XYZ file of N, CA, C and O in Angstrom:
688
model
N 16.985 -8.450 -16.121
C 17.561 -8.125 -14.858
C 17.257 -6.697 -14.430
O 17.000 -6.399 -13.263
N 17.299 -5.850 -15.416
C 16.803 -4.359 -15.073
C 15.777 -4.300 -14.686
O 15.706 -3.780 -13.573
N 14.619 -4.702 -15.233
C 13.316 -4.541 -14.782
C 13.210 -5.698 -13.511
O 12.056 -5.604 -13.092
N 13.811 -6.556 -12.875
C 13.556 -6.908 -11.482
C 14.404 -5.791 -10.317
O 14.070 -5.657 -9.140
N 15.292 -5.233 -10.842
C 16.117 -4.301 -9.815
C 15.304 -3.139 -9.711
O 15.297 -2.452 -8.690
N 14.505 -2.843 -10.886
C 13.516 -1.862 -10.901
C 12.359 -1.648 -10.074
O 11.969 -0.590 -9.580
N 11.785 -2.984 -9.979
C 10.904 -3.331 -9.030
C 11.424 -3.643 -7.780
O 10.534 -4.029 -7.022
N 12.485 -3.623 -7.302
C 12.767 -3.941 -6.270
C 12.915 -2.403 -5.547
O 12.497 -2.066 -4.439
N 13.516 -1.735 -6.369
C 13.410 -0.399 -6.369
C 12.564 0.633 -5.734
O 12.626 1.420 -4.790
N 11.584 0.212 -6.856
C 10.039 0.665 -6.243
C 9.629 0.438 -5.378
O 9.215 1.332 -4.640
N 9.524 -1.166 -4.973
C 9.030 -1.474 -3.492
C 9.568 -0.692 -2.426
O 8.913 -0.397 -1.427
N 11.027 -0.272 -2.672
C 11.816 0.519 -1.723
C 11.200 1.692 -1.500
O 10.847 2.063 -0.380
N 11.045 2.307 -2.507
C 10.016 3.565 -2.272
C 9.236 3.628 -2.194
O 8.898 4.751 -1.818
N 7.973 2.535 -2.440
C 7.110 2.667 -1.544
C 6.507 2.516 -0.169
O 5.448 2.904 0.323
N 7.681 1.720 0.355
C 7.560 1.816 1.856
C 8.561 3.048 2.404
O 8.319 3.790 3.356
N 9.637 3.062 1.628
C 10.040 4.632 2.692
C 8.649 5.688 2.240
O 8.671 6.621 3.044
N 7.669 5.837 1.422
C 7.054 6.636 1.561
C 5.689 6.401 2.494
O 5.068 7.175 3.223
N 5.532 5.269 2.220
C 4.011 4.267 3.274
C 4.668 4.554 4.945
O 3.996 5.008 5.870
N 6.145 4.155 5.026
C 6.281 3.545 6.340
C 6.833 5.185 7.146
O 7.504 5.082 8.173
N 6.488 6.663 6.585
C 6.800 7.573 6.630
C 5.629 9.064 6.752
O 5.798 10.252 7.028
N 4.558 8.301 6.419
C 3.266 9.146 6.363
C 2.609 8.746 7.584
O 2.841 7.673 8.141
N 1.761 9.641 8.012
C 0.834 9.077 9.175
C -0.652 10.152 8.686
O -0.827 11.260 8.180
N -1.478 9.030 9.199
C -3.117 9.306 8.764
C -3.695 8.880 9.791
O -3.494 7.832 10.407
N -4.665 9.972 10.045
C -5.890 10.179 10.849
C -4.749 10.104 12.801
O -5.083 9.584 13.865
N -3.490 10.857 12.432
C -2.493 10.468 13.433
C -1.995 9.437 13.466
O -0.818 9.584 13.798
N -2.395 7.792 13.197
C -1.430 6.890 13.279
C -0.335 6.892 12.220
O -0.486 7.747 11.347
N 0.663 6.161 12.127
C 1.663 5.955 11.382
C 1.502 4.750 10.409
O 1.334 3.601 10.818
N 1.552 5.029 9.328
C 1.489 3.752 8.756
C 2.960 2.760 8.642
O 4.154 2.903 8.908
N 2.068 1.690 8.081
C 3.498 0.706 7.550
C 2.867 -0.207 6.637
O 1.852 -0.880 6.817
N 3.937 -0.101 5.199
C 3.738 -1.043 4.053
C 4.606 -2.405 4.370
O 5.730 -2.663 4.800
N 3.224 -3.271 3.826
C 4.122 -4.441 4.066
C 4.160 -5.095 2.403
O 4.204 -6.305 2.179
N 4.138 -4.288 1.586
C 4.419 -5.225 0.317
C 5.830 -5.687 -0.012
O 6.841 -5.187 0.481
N 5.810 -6.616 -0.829
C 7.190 -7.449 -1.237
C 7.332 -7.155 -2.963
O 6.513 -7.261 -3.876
N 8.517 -6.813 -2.934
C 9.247 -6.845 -4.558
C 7.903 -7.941 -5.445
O 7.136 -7.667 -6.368
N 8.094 -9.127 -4.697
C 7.659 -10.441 -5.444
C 5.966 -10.174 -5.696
O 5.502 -10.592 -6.757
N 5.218 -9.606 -4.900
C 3.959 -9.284 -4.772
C 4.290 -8.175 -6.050
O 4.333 -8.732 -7.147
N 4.456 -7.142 -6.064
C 4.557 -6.113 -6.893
C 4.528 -6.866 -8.228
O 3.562 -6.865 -8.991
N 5.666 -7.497 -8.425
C 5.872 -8.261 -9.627
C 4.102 -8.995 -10.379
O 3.483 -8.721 -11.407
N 3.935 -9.612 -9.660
C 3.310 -10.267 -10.013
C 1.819 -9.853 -10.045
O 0.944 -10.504 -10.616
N 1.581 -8.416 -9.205
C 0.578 -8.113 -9.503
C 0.473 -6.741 -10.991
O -0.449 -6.120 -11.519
N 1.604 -6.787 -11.127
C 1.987 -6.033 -12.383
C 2.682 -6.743 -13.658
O 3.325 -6.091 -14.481
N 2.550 -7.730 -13.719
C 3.222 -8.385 -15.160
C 1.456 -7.997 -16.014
O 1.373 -7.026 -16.766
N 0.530 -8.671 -15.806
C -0.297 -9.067 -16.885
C -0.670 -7.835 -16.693
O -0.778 -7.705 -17.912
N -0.963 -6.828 -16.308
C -1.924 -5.874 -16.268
C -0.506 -4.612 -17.374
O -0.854 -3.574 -17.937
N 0.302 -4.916 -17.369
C 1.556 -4.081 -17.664
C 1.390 -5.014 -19.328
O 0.855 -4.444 -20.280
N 1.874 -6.314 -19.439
C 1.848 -6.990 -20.868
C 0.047 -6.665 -21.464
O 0.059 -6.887 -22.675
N -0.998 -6.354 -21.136
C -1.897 -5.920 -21.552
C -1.758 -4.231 -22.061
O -2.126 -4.032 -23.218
N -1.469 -3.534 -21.612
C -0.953 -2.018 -21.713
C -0.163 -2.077 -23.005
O -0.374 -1.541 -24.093
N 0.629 -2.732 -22.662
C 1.946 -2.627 -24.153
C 1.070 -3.592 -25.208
O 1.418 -3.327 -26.358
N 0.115 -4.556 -25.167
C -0.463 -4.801 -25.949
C -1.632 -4.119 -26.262
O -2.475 -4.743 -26.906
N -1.858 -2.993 -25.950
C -3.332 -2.444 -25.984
C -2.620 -0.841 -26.607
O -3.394 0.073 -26.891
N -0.795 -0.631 -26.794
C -0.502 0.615 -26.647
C -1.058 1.886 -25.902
O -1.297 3.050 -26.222
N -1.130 1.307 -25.037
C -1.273 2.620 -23.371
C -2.644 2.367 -23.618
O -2.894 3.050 -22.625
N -3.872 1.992 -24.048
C -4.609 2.607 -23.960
C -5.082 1.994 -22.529
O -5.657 2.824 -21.825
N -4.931 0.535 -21.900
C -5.199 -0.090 -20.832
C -4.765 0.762 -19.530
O -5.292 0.668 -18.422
N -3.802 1.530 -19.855
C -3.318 2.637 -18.774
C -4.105 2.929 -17.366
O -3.623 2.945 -16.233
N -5.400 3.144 -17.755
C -5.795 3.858 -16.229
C -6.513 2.519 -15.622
O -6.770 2.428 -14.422
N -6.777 1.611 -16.455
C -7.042 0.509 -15.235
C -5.634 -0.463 -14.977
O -5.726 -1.133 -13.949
N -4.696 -0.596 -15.536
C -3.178 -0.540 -15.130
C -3.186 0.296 -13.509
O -3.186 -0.257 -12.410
N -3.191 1.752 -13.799
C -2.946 2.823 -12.410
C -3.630 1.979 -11.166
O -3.168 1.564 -10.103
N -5.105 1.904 -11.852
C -6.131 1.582 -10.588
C -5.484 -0.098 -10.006
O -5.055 -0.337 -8.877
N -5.554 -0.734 -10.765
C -4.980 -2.678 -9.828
C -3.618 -2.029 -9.403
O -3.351 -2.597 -8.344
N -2.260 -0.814 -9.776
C -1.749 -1.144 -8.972
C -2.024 -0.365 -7.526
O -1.771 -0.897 -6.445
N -2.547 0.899 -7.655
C -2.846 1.407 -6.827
C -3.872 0.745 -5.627
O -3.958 1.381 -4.576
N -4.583 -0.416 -5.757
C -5.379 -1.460 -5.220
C -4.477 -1.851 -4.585
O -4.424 -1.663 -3.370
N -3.644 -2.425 -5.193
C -2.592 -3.341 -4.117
C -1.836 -3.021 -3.867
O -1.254 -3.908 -3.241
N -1.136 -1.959 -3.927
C -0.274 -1.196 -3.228
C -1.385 -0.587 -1.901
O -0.760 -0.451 -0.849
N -2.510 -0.306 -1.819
C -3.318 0.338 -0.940
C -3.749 -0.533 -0.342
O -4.476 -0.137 0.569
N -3.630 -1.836 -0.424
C -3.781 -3.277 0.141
C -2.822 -3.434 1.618
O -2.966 -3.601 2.829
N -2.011 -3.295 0.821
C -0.478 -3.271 1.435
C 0.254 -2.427 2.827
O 1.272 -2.588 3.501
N -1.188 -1.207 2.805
C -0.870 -0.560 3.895
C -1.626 -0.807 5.087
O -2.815 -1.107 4.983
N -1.023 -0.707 6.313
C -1.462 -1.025 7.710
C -1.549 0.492 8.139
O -0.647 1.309 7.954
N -2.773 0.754 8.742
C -3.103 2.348 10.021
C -3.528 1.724 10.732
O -4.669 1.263 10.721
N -1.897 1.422 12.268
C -2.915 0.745 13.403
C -3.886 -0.190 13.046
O -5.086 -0.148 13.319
N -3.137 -1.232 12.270
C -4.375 -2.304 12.084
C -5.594 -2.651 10.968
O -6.150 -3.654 10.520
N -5.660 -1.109 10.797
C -6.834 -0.646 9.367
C -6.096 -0.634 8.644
O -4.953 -0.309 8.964
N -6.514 -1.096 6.920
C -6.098 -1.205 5.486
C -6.716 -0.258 5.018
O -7.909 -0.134 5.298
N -6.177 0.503 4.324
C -6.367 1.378 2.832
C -6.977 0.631 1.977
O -6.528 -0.466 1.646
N -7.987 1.086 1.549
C -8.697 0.193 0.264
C -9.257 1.364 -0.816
O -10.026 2.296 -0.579
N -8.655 1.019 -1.985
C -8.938 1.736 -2.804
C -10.080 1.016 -4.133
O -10.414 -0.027 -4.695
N -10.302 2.439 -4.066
C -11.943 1.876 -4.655
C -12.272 2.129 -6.528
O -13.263 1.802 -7.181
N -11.172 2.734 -6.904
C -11.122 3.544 -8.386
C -11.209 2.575 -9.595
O -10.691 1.494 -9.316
N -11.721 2.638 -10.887
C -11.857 2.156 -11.122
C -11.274 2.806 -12.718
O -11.284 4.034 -12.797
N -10.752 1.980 -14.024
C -9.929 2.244 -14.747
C -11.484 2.896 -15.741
O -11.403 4.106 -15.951
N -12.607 2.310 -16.236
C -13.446 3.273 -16.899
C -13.674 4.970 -16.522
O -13.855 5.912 -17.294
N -13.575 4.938 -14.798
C -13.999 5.894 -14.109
C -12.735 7.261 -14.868
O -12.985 8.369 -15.340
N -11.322 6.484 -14.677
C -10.222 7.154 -14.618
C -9.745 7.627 -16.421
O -8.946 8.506 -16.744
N -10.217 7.084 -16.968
C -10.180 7.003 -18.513
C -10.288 8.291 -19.095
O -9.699 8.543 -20.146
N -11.124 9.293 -18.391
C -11.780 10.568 -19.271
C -10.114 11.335 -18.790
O -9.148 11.791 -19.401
N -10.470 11.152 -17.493
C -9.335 12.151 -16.882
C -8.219 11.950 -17.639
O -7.617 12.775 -18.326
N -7.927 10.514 -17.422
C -6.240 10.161 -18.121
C -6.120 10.834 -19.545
O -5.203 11.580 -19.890
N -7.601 10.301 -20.602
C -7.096 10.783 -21.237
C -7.206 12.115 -21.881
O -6.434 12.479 -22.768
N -7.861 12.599 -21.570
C -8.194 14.669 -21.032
C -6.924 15.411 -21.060
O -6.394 16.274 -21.761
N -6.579 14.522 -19.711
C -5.424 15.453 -19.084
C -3.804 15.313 -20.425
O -3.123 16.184 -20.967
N -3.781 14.112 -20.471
C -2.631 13.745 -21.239
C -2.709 14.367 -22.762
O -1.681 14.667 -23.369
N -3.744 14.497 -23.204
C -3.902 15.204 -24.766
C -3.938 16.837 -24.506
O -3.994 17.579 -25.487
N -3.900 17.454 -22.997
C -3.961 18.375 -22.665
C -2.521 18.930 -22.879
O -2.088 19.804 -23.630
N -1.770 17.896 -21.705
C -0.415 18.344 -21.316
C 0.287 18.221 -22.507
O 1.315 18.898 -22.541
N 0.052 17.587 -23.454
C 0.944 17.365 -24.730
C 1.016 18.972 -25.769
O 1.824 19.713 -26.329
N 0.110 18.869 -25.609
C -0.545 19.701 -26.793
C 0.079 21.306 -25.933
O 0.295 22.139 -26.813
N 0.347 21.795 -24.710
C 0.491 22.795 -23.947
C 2.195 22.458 -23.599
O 2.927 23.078 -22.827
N 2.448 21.540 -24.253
C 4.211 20.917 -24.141
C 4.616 21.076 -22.297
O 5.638 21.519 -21.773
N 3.611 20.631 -21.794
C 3.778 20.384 -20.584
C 3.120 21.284 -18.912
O 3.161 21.036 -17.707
N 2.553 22.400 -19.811
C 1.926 23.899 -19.057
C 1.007 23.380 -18.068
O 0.918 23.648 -16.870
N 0.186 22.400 -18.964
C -0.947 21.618 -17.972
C -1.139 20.821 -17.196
O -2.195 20.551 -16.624
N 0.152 20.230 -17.067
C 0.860 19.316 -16.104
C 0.188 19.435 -14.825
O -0.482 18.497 -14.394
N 0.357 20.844 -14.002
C 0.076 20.528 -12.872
C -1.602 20.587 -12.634
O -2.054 20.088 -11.604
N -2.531 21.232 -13.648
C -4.246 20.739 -13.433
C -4.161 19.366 -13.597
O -4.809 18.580 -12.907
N -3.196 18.952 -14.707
C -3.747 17.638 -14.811
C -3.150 16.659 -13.857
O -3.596 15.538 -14.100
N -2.244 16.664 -12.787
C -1.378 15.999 -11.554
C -2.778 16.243 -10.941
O -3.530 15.269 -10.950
N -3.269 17.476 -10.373
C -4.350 18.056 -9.308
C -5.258 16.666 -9.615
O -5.416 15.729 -8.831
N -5.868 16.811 -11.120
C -6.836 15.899 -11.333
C -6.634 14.525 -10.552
O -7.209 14.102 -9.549
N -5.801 14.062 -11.204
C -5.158 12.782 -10.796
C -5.045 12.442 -9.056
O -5.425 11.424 -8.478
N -4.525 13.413 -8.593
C -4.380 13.123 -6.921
C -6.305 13.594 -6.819
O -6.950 12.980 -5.969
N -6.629 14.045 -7.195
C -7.917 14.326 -7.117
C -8.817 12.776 -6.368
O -9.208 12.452 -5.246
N -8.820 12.233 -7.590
C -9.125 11.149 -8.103
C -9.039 10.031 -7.570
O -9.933 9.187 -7.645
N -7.789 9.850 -6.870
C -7.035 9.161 -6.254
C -7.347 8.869 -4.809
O -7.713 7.842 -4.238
N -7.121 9.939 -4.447
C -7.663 10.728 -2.898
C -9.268 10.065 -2.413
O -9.463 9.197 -1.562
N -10.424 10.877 -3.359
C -11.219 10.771 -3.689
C -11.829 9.124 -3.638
O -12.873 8.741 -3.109
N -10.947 8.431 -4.269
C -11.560 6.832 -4.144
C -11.212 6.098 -3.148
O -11.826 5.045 -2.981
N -10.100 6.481 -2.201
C -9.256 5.877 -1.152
C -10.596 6.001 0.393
O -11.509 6.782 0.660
N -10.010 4.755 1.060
C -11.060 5.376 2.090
C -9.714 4.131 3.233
O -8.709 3.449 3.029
N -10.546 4.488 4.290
C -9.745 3.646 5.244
C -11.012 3.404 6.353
O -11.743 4.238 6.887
N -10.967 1.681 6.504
C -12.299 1.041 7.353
C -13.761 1.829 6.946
O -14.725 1.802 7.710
N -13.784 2.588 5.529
C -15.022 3.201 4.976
C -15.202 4.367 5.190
O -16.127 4.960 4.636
N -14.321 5.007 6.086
C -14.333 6.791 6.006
C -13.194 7.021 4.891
O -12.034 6.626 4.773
N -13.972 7.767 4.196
C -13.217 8.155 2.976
C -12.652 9.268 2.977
O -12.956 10.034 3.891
N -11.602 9.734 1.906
C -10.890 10.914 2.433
C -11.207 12.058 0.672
O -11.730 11.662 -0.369
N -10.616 13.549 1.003
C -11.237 14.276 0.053
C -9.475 14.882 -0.228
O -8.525 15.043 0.538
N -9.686 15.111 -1.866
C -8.149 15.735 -1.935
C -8.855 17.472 -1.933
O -10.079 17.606 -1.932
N -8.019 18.577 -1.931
C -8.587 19.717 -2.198
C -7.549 20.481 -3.346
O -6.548 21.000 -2.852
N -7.693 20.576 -4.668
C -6.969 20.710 -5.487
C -6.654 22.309 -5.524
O -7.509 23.194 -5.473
N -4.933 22.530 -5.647
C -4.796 23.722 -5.514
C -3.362 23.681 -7.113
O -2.140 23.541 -7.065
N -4.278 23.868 -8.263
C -3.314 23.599 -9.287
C -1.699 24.765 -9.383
O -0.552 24.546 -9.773
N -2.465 26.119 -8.752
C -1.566 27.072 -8.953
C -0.203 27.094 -7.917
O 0.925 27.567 -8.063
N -0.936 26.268 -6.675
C 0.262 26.252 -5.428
C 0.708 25.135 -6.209
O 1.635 25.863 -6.564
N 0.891 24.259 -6.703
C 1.006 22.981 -7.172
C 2.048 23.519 -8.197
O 3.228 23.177 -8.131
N 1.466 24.571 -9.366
C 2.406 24.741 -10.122
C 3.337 25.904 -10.011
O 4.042 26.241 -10.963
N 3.350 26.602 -8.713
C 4.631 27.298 -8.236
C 6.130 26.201 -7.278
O 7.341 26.398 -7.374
N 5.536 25.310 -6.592
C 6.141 24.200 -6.114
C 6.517 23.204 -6.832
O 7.152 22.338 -6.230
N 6.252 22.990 -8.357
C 6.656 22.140 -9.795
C 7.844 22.647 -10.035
O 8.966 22.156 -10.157
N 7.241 24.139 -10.104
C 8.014 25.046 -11.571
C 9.309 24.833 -10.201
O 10.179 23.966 -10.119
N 9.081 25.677 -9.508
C 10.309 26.042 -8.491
C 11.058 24.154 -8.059
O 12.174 24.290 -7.557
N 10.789 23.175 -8.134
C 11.398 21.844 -8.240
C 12.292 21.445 -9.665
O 13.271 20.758 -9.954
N 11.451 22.198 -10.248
C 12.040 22.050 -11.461
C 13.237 22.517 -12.226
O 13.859 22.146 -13.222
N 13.307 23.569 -11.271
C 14.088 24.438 -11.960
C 15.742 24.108 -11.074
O 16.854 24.099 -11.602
N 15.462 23.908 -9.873
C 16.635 23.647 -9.070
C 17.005 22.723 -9.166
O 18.197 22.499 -8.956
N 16.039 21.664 -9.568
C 16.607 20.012 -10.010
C 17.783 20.117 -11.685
O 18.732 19.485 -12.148
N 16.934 21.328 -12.070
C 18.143 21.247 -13.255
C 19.360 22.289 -13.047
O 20.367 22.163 -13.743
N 19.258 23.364 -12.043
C 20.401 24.035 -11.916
C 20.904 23.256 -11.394
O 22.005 23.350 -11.937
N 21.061 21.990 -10.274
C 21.763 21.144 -9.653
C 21.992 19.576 -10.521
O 22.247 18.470 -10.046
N 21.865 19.839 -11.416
C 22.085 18.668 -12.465
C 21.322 17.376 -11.618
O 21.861 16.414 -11.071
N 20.593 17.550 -11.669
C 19.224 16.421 -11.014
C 19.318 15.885 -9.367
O 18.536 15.155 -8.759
N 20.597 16.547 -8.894
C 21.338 16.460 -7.087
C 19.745 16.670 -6.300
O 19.153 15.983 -5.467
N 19.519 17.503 -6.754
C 17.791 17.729 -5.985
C 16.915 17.029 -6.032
O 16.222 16.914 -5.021
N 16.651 16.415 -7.010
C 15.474 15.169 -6.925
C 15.244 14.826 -6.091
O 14.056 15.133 -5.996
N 15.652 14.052 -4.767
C 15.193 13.388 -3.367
C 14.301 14.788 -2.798
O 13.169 14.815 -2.315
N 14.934 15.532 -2.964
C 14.636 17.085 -2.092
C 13.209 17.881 -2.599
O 12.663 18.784 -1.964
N 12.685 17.248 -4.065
C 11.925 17.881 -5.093
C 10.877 16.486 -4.941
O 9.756 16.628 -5.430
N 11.061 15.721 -4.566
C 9.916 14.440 -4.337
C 9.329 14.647 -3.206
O 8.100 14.688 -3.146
N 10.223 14.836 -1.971
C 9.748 15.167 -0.676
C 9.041 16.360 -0.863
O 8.244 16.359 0.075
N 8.825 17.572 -1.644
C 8.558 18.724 -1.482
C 7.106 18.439 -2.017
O 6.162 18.961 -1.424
N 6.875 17.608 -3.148
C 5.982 16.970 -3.768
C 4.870 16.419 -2.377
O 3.850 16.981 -1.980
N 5.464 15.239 -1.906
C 5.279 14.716 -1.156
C 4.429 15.092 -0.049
O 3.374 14.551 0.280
N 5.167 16.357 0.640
C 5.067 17.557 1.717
C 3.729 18.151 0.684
O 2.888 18.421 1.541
N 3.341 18.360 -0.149
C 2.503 19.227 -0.673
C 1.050 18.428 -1.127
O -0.022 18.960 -1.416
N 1.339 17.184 -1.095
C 0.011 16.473 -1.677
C -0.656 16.541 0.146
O -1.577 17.230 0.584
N 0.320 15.449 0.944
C -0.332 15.644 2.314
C -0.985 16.393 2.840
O -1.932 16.159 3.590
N -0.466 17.618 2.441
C -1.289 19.062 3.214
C -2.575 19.064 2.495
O -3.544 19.511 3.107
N -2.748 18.602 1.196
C -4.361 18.904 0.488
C -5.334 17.452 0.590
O -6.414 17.242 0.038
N -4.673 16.695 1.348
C -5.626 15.833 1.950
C -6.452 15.870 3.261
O -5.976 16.233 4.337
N -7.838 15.428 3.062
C -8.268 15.738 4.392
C -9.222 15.088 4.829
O -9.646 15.300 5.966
């Protein structure tokens, strides 16, 4: 039961965040369903836990596919183009990075990632470029971070949006 309220969850946030962005000036709108989510994430998720993470970045990429499926610009779909071999070095680069730095590297390795992301996304075939700025990235972390815990986690909504507010601006 947790993990369907979970996903239902998610779907929630991903349309307040889809049905809340606008690109190239239009406004978008997600039309995915809890039930779609589900189902395009059971086997690719029971492969992961059977593979112990290592299936991970082609996990990211199918859901990021159909979640990028899912979005309408005026009519045009998001189609994402990434691919889990492509994403593999990075994922696992970055993650043996951030471990080992108990978390310091976090925000090169986020940069990477929206990098990446950005980078494979296109809409009706004009593609878009992220422009990675790890240090603005990790003054806008650190400073989320820190108020989310002086406010006993009350900030979070306020520290996602700020997130949020900060990836947009390095897209282009």
């Amino acid at each position: 039961g947790i993990f369907f309220v979970a996903i239902a969850g998610m779907n929630k946030l991903l349309k307040y965040y889809w049905d809340n962005i606008t690109i190239e000036g239009k406004r978008c709108a997600y039309h995915g369903t809890a039930g779609g989510l589900i189902s395009t994430m059971i086997v690719p998720l029971l492969i992961t836990m059977c593979t112990m993470g290592i299936y991970t970045p082609w996990y990211i990429c199918k859901m990021k596919s159909w979640i990028y499926s899912q979005v309408d610009v005026s009519g045009e779909r998001l189609t994402y183009s990434g691919d889990g071999g492509s994403l593999l070095g990075i994922w696992l680069l970055g993650s043996i990075l951030t471990s080992l730095t108990f978390g310091i590297y976090f925000p090169w390795y986020h940069n990477n990632l929206l990098e990446y992301e950005w980078n494979n996304t296109s809409i009706s075939g004009r593609g878009f470029r992220f422009q990675k700025d790890p240090g603005g990235f990790f003054g806008m972390w650190l400073l989320n971070t820190l108020l989310m815990i002086c406010t006993c986690f009350i900030y979070t909504p306020w520290a996602i949006s700020n997130q949020w507010d900060w990836e947009a601006k390095h897209i282009g």
